PDB file of C-alpha atoms in Angstrom:
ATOM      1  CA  UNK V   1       0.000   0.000   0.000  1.00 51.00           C
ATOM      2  CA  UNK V   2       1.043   3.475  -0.877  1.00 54.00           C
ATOM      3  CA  UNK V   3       1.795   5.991   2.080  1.00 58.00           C
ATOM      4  CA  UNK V   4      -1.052   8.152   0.756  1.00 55.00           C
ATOM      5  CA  UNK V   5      -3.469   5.572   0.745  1.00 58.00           C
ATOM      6  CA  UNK V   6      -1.855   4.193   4.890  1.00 59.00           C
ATOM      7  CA  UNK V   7      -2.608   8.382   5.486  1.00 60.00           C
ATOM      8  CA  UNK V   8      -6.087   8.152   4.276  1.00 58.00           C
ATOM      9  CA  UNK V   9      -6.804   5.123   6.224  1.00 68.00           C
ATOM     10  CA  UNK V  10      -5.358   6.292   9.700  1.00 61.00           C
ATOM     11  CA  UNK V  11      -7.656   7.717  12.060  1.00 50.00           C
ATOM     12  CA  UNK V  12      -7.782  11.098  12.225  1.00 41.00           C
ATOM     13  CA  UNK V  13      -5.995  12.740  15.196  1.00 31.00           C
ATOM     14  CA  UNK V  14      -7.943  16.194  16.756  1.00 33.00           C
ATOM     15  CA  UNK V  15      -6.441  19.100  14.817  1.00 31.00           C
ATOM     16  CA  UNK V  16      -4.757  16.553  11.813  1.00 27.00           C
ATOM     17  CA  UNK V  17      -6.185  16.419   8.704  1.00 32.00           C
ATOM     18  CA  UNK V  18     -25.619 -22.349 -17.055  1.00 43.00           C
ATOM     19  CA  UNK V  19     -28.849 -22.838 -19.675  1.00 42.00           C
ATOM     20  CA  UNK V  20     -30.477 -19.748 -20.029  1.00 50.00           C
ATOM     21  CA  UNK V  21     -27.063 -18.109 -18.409  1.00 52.00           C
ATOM     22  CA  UNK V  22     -24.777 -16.938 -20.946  1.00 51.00           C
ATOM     23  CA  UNK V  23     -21.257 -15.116 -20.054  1.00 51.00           C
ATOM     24  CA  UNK V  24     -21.026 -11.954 -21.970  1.00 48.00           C
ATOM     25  CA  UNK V  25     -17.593 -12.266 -24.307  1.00 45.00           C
ATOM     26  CA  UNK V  26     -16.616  -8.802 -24.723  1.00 43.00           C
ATOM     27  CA  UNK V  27     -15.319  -7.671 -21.466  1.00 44.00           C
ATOM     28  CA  UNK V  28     -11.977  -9.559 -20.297  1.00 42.00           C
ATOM     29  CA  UNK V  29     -13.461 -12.945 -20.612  1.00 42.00           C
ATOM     30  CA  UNK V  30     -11.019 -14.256 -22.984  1.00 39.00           C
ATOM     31  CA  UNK V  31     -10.814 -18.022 -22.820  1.00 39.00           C
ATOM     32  CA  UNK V  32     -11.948 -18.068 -19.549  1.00 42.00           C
ATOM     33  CA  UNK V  33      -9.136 -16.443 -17.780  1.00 46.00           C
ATOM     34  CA  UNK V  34      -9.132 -13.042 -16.775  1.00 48.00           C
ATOM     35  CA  UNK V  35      -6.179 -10.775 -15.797  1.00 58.00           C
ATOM     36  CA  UNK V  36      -5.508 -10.680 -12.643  1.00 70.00           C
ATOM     37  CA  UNK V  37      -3.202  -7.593 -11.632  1.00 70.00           C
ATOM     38  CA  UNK V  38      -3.048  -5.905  -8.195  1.00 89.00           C
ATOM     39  CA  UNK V  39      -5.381  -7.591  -5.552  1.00 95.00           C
ATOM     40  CA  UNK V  40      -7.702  -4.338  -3.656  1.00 96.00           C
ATOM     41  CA  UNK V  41      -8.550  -6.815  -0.917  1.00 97.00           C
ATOM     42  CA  UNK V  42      -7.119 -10.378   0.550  1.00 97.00           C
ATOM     43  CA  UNK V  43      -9.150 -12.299   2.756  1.00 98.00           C
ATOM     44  CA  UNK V  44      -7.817 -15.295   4.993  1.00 98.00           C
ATOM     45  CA  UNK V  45     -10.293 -17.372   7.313  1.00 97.00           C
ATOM     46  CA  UNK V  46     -12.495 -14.136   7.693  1.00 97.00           C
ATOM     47  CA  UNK V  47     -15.496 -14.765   9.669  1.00 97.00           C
ATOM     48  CA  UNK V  48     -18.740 -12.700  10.949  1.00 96.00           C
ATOM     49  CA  UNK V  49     -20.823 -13.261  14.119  1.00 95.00           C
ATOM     50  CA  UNK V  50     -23.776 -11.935  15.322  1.00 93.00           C
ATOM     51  CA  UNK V  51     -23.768 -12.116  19.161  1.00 90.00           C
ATOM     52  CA  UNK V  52     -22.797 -15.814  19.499  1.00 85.00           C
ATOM     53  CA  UNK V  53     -24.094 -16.878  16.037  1.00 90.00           C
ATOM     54  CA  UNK V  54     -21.945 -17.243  12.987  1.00 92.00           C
ATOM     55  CA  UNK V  55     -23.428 -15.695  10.048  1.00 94.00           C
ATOM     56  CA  UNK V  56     -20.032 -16.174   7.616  1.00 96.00           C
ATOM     57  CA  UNK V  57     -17.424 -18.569   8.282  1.00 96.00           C
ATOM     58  CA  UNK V  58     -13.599 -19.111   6.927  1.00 96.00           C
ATOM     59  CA  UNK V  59     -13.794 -16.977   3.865  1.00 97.00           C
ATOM     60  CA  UNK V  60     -10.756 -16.965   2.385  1.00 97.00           C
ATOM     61  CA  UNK V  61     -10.179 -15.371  -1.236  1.00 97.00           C
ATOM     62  CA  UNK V  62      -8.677 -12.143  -3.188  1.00 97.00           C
ATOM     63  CA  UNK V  63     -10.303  -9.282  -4.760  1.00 97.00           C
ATOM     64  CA  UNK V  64      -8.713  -7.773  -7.804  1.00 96.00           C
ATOM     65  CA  UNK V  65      -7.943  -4.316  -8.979  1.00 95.00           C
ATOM     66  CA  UNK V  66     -10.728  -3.166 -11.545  1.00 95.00           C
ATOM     67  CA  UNK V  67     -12.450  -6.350 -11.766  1.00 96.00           C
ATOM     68  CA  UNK V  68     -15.917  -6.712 -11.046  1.00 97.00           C
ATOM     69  CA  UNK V  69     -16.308  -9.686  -8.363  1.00 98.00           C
ATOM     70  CA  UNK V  70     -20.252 -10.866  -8.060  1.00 98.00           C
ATOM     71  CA  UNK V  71     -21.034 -12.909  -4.601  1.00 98.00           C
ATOM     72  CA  UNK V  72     -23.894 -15.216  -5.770  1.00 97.00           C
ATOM     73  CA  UNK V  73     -25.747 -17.688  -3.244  1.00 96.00           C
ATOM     74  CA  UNK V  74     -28.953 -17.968  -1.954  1.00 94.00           C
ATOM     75  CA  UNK V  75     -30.705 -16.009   0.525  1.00 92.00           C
ATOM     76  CA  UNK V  76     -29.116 -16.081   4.156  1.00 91.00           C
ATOM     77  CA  UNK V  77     -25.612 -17.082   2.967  1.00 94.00           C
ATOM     78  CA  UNK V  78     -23.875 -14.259   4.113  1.00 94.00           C
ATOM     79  CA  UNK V  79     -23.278 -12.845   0.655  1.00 96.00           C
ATOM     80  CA  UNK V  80     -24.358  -9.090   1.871  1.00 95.00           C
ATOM     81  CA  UNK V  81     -22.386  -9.568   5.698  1.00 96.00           C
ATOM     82  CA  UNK V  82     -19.357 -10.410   3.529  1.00 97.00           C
ATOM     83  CA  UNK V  83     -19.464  -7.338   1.420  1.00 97.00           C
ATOM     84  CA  UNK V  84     -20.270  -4.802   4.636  1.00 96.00           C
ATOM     85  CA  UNK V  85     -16.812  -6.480   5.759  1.00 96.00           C
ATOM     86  CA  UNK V  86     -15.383  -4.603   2.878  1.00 97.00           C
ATOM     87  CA  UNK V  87     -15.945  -1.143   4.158  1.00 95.00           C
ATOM     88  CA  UNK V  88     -16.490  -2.079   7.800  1.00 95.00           C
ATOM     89  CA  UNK V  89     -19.816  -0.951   7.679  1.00 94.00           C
ATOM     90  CA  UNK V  90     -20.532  -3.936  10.127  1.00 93.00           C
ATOM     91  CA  UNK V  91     -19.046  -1.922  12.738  1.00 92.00           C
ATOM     92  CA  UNK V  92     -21.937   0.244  12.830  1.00 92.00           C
ATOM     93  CA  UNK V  93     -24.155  -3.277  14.098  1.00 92.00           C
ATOM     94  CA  UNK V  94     -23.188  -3.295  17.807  1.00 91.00           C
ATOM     95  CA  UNK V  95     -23.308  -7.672  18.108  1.00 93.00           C
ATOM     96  CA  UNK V  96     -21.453  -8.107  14.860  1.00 94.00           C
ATOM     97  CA  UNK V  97     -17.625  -9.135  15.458  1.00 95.00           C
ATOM     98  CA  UNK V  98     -15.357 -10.182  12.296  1.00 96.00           C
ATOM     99  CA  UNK V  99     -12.196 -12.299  13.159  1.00 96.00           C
ATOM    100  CA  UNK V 100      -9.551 -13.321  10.682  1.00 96.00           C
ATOM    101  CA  UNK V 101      -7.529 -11.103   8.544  1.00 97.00           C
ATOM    102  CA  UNK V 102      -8.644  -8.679   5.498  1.00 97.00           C
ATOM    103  CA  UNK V 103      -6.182  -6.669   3.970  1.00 97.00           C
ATOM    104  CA  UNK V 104      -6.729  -3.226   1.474  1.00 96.00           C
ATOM    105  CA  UNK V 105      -3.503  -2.885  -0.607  1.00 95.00           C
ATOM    106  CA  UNK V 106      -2.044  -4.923   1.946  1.00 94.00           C
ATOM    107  CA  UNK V 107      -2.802  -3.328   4.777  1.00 94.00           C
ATOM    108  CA  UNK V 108      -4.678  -4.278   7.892  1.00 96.00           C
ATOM    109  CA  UNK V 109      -8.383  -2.992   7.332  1.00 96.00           C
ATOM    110  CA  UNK V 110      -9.377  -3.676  11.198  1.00 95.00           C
ATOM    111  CA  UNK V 111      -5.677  -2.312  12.242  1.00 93.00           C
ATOM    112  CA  UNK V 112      -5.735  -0.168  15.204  1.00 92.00           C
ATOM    113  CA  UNK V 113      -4.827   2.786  13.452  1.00 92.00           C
ATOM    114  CA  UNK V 114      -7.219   2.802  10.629  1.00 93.00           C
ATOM    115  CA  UNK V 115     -10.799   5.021  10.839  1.00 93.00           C
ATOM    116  CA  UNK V 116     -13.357   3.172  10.002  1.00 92.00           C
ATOM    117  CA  UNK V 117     -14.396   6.690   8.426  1.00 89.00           C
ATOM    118  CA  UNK V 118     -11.767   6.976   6.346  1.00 90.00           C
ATOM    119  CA  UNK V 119     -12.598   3.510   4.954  1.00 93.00           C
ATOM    120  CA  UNK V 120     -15.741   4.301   3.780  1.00 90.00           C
ATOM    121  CA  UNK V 121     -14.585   7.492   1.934  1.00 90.00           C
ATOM    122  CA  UNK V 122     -12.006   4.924   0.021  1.00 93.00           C
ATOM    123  CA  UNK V 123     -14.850   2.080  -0.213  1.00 96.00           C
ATOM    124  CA  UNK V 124     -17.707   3.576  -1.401  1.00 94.00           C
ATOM    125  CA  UNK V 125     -21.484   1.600  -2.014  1.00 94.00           C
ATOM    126  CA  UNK V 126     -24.672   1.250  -3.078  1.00 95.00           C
ATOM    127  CA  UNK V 127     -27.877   0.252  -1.559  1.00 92.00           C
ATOM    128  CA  UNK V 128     -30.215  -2.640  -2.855  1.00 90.00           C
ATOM    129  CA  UNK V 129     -33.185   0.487  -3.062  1.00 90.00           C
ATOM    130  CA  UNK V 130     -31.644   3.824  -4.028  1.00 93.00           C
ATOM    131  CA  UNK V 131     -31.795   6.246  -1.354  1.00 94.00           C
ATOM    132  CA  UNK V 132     -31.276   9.800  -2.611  1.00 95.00           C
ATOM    133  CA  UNK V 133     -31.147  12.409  -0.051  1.00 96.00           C
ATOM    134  CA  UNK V 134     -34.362  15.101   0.063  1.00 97.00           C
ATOM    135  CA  UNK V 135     -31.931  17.511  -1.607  1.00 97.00           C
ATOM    136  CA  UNK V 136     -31.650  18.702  -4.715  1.00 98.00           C
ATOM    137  CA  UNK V 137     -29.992  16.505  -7.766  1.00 98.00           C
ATOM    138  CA  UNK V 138     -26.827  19.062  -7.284  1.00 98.00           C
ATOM    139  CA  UNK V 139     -26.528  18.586  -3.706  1.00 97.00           C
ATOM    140  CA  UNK V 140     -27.035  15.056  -3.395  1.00 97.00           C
ATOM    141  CA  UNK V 141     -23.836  14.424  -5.786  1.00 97.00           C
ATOM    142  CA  UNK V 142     -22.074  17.567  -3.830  1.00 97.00           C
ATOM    143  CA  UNK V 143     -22.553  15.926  -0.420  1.00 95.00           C
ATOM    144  CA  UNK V 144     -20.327  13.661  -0.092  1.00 92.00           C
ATOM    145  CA  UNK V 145     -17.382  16.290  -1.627  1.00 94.00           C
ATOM    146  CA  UNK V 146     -18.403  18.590   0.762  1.00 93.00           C
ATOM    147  CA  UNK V 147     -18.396  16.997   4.146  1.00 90.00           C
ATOM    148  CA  UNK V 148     -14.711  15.494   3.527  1.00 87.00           C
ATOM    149  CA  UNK V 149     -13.698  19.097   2.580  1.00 89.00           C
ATOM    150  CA  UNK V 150     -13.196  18.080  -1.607  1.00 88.00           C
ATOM    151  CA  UNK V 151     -10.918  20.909  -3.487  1.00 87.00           C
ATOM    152  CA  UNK V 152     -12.055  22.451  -6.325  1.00 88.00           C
ATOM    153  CA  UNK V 153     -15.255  23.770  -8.507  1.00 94.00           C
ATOM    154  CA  UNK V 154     -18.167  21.950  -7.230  1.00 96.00           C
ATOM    155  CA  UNK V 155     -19.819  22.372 -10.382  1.00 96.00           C
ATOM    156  CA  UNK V 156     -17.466  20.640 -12.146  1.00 96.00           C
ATOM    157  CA  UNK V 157     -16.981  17.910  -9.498  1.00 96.00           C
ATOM    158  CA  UNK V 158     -20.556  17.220 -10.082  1.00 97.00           C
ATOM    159  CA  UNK V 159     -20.670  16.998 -13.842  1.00 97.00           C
ATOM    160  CA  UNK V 160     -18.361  14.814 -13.684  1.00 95.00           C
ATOM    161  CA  UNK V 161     -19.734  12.802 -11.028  1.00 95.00           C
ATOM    162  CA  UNK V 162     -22.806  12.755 -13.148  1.00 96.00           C
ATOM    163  CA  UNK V 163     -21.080  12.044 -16.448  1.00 95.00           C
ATOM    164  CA  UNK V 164     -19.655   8.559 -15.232  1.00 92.00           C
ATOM    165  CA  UNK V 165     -22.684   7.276 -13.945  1.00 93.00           C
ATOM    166  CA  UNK V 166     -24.655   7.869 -17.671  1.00 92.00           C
ATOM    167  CA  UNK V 167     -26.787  10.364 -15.787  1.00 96.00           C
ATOM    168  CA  UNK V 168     -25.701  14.397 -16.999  1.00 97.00           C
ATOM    169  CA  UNK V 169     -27.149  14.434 -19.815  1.00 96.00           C
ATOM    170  CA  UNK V 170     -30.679  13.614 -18.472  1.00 96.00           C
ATOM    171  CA  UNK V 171     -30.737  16.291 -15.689  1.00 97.00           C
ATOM    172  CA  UNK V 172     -28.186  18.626 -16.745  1.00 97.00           C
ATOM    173  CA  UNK V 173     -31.326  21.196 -17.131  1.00 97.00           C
ATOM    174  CA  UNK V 174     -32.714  20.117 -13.766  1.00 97.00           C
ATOM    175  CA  UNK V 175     -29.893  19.914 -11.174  1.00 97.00           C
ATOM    176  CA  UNK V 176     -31.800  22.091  -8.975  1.00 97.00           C
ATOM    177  CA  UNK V 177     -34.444  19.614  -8.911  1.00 97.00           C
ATOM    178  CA  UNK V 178     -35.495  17.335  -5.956  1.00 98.00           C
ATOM    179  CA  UNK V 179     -34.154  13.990  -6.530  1.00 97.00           C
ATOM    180  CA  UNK V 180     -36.867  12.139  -5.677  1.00 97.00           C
ATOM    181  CA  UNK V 181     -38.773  13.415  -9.066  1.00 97.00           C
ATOM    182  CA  UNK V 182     -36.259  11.360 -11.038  1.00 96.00           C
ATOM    183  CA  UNK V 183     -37.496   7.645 -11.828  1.00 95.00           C
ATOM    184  CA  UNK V 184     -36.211   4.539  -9.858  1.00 94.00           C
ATOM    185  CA  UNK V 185     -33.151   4.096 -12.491  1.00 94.00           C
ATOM    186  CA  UNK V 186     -32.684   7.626 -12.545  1.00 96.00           C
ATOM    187  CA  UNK V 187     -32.097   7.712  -8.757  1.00 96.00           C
ATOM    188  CA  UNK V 188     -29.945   4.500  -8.336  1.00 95.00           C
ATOM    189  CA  UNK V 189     -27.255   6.374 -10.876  1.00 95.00           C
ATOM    190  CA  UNK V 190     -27.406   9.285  -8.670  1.00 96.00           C
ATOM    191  CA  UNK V 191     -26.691   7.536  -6.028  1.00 96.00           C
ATOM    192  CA  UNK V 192     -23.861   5.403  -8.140  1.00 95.00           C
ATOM    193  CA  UNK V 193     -22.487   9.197  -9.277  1.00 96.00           C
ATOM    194  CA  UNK V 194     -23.107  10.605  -5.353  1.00 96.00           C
ATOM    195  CA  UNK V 195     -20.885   7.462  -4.474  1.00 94.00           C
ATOM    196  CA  UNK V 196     -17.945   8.193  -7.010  1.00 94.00           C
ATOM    197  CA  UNK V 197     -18.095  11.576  -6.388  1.00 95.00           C
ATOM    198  CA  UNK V 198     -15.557  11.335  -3.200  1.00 92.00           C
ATOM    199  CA  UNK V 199     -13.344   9.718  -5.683  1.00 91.00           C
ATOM    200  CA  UNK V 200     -13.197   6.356  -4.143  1.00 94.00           C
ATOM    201  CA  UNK V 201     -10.888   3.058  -4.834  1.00 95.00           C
ATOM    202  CA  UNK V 202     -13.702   0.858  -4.380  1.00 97.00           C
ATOM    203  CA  UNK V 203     -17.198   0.524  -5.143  1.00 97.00           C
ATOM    204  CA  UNK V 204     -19.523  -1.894  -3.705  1.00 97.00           C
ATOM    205  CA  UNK V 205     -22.791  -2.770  -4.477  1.00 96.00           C
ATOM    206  CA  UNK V 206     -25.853  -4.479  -2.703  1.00 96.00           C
ATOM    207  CA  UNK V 207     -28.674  -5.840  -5.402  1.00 93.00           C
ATOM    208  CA  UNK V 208     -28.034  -2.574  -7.021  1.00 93.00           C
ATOM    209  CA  UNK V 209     -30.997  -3.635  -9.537  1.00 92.00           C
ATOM    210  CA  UNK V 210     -32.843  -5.658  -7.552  1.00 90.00           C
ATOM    211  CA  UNK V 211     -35.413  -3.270  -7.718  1.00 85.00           C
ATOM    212  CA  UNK V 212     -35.682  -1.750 -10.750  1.00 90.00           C
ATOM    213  CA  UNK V 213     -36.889  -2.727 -14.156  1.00 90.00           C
ATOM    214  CA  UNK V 214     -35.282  -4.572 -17.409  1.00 92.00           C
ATOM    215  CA  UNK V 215     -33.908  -1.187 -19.302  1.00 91.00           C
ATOM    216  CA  UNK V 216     -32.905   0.225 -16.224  1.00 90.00           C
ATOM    217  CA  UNK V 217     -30.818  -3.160 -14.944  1.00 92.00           C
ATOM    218  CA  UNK V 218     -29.346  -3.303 -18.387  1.00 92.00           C
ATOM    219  CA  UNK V 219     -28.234   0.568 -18.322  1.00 91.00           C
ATOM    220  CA  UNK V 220     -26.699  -0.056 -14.677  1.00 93.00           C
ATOM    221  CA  UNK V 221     -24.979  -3.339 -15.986  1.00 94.00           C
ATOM    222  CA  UNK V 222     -23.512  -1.265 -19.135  1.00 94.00           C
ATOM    223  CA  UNK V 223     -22.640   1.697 -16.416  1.00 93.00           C
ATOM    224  CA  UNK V 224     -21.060  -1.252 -14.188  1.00 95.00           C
ATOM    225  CA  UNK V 225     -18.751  -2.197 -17.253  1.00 94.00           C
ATOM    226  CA  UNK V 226     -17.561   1.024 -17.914  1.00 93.00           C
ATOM    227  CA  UNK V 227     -16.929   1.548 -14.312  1.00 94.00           C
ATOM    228  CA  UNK V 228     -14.173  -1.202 -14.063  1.00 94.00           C
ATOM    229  CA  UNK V 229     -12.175   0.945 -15.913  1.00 93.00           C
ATOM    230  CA  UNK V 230     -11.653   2.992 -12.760  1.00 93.00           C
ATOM    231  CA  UNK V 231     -12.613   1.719 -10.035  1.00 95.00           C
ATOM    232  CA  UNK V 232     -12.624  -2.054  -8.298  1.00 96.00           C
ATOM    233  CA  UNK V 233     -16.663  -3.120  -7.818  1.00 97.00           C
ATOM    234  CA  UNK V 234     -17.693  -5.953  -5.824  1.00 98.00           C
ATOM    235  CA  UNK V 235     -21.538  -6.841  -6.267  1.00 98.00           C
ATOM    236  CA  UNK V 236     -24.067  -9.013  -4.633  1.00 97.00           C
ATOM    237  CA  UNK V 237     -26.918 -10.128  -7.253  1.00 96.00           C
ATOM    238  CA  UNK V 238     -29.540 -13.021  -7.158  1.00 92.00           C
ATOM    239  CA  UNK V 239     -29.658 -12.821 -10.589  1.00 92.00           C
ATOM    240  CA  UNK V 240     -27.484 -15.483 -11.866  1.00 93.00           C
ATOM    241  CA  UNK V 241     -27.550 -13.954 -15.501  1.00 93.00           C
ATOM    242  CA  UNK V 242     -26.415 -10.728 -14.308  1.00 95.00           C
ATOM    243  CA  UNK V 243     -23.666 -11.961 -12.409  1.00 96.00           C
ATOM    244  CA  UNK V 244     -22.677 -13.588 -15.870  1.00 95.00           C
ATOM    245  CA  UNK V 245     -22.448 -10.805 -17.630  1.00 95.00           C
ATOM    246  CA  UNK V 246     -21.313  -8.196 -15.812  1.00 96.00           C
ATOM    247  CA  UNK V 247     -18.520 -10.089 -13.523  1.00 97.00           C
ATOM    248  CA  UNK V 248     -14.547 -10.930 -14.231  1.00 97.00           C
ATOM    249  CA  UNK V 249     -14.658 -13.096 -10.860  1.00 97.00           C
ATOM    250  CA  UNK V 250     -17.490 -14.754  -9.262  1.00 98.00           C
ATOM    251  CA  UNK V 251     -17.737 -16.576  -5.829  1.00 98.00           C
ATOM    252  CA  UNK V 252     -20.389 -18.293  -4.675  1.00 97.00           C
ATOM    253  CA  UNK V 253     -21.651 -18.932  -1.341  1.00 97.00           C
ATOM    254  CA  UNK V 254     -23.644 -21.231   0.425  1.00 95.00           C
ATOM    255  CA  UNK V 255     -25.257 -22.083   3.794  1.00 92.00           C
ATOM    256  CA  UNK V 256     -24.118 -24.694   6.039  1.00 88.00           C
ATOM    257  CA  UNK V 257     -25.838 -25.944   8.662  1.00 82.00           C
ATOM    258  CA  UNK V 258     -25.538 -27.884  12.018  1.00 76.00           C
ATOM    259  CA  UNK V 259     -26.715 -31.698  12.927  1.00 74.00           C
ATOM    260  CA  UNK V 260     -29.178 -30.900  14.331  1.00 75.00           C
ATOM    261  CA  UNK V 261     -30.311 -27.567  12.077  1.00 72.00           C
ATOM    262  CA  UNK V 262     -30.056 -24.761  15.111  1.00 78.00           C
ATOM    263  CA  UNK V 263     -27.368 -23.313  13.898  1.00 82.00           C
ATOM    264  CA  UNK V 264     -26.810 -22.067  10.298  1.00 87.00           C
ATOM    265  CA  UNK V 265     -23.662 -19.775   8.674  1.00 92.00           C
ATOM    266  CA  UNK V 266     -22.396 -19.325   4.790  1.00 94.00           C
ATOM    267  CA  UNK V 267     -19.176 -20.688   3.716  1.00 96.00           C
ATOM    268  CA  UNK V 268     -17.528 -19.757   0.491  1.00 97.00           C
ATOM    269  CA  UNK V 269     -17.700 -22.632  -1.972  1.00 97.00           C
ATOM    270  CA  UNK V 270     -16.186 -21.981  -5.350  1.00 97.00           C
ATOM    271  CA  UNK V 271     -14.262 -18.681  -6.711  1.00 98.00           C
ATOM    272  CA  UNK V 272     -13.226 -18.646 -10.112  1.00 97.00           C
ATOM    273  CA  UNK V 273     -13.440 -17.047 -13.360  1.00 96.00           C
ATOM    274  CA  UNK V 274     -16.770 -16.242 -14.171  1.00 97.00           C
ATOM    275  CA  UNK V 275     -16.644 -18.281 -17.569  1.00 95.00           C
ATOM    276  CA  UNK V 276     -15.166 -21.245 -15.701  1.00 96.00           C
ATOM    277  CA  UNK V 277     -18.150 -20.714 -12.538  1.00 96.00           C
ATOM    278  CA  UNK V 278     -20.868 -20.711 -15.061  1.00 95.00           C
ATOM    279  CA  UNK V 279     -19.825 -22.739 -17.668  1.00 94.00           C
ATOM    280  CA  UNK V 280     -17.398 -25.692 -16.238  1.00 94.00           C
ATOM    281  CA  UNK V 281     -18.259 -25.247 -12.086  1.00 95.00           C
ATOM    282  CA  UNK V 282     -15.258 -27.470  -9.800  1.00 95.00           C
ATOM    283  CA  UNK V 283     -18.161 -28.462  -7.326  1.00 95.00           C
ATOM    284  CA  UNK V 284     -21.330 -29.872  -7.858  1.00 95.00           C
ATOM    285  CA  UNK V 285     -23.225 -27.758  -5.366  1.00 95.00           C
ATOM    286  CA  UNK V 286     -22.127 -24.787  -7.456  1.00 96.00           C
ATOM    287  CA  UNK V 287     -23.666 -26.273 -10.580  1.00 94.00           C
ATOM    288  CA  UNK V 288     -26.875 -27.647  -9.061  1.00 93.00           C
ATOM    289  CA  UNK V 289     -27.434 -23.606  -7.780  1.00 93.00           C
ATOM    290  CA  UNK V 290     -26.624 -22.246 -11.138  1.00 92.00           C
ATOM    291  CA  UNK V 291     -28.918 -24.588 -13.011  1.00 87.00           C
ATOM    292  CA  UNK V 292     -31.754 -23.813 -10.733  1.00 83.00           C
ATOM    293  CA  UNK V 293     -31.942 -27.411  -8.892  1.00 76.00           C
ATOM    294  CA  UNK V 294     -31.008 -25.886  -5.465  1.00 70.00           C
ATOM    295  CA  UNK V 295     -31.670 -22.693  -3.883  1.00 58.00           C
TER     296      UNK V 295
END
């Protein structure tokens, strides 16, 4: 990890400042490999609990720089637990404790002298339901710029905010506009351009589409694509086609449960290529979830 990025991490001392699934071929899927080149996040035996109950155990794998990584699964596997670990945003749940190591450009994320603050100005995300603020379209993007104390024209900060997430040139006349007149798609790129606005490393994303419709989820998915270019996403879907399209990596999750049922906890079954996931699975559980037979 660079010095500047250890800085921006520290805390912040007083006065310092499968059939039917088909994996789109034009967007580093080459033969099934993908590049792999500087890894944003490494994981070893990294587990959640809630009070006494696990809710993810023994997660070990590597995110990559400007890949997208989807965490598929079904429903209680831990899939969204694992990606608040990301940005320590299960800090904020007073019973959840995460043991094991996770490391951001090699450094400790749950070190002693890193602000969980500063983490989430590096690790940005986005909700399952968009969640604009009851501001105007301007100062929802010019939030996030302003409470970290951004340099520079907020007006251009903004457009160009707005410009990466596909958005400017549908409010560029209307910036002074609540946000909540804008349409569900509309709003979840706001939030996506409100999120990249802080210039972040990382961008995570919970069912970003999950509620929206068809041509929305497709503009997203082409927005998530040209993304990548800058910035390393990690997304949680239930939709197994968009995982295939949109991902480099893909790991898939499952739950696990005890003799006798009581207690229950995902584990991390499979990470590969998303070609290789999708079209040539290592374990069988992976393919009976993909194909619809499980889950």
């Amino acid at each position: 990890m660079t010095e500047q990025t250890q800085d921006r991490l520290a805390a912040r001392r007083p006065g310092v400042d499968h059939p039917g699934i088909s994996v789109r071929p034009d967007h580093g899927h080459q033969g099934g490999h993908v590049e792999r080149t500087e890894k944003t996040f490494q994981l070893r035996q990294v587990s959640v609990h809630y009070g006494g109950s696990p809710a993810v155990r023994g997660v070990t794998m590597d995110f990559f720089q400007r890949n997208i990584t989807a965490l598929i699964g079904p429903s209680g596997c831990g899939k969204s637990t694992l990606l608040r670990c990301l940005n320590r945003m299960n800090d904020l749940i007073p019973a959840a404790r995460v043991s094991g190591e996770l490391r951001y450009h090699g450094d400790d994320l749950y070190g002693p002298r890193v602000d969980p603050v500063q983490v989430r100005k590096l690790i940005g995300m986005v909700f399952q339901k968009p969640n604009p603020f009851p501001k105007s379209i301007f100062d929802n993007v010019a939030f996030g710029p302003r409470t970290i104390g951004i340099k520079g024209d907020m007006r251009t900060i903004v457009e160009q905010a707005l410009r990466r997430a596909g958005l400017w040139d549908e409010v560029k006349n209307r910036l002074k506009d609540n946000a909540y007149g804008l349409s569900g798609g509309q709003q979840q790129r706001l939030c996506i351009a409100r999120a990249i606005a802080t210039e972040p490393d990382v961008i995570l994303m919970d069912e970003p589409c999950s509620a929206l419709d068809p041509i929305s989820t497709a503009r997203i998915e082409d927005l998530m694509l040209e993304l990548k270019e800058r910035y390393t996403i990690v997304i949680v879907t239930h939709n197994m086609q968009q995982a295939a399209r949109v991902s480099d990596m893909t790991a898939f999750l499952m739950v696990e449960l005890t003799a006798d049922e009581r207690s229950r906890w995902g584990e991390l079954i499979e990470y590969d290529d998303t070609s290789r996931v999708f079209t040539n699975p290592s374990d069988p559980r992976t393919e009976e979830y993909i194909s619809g037979r499980v889950g």
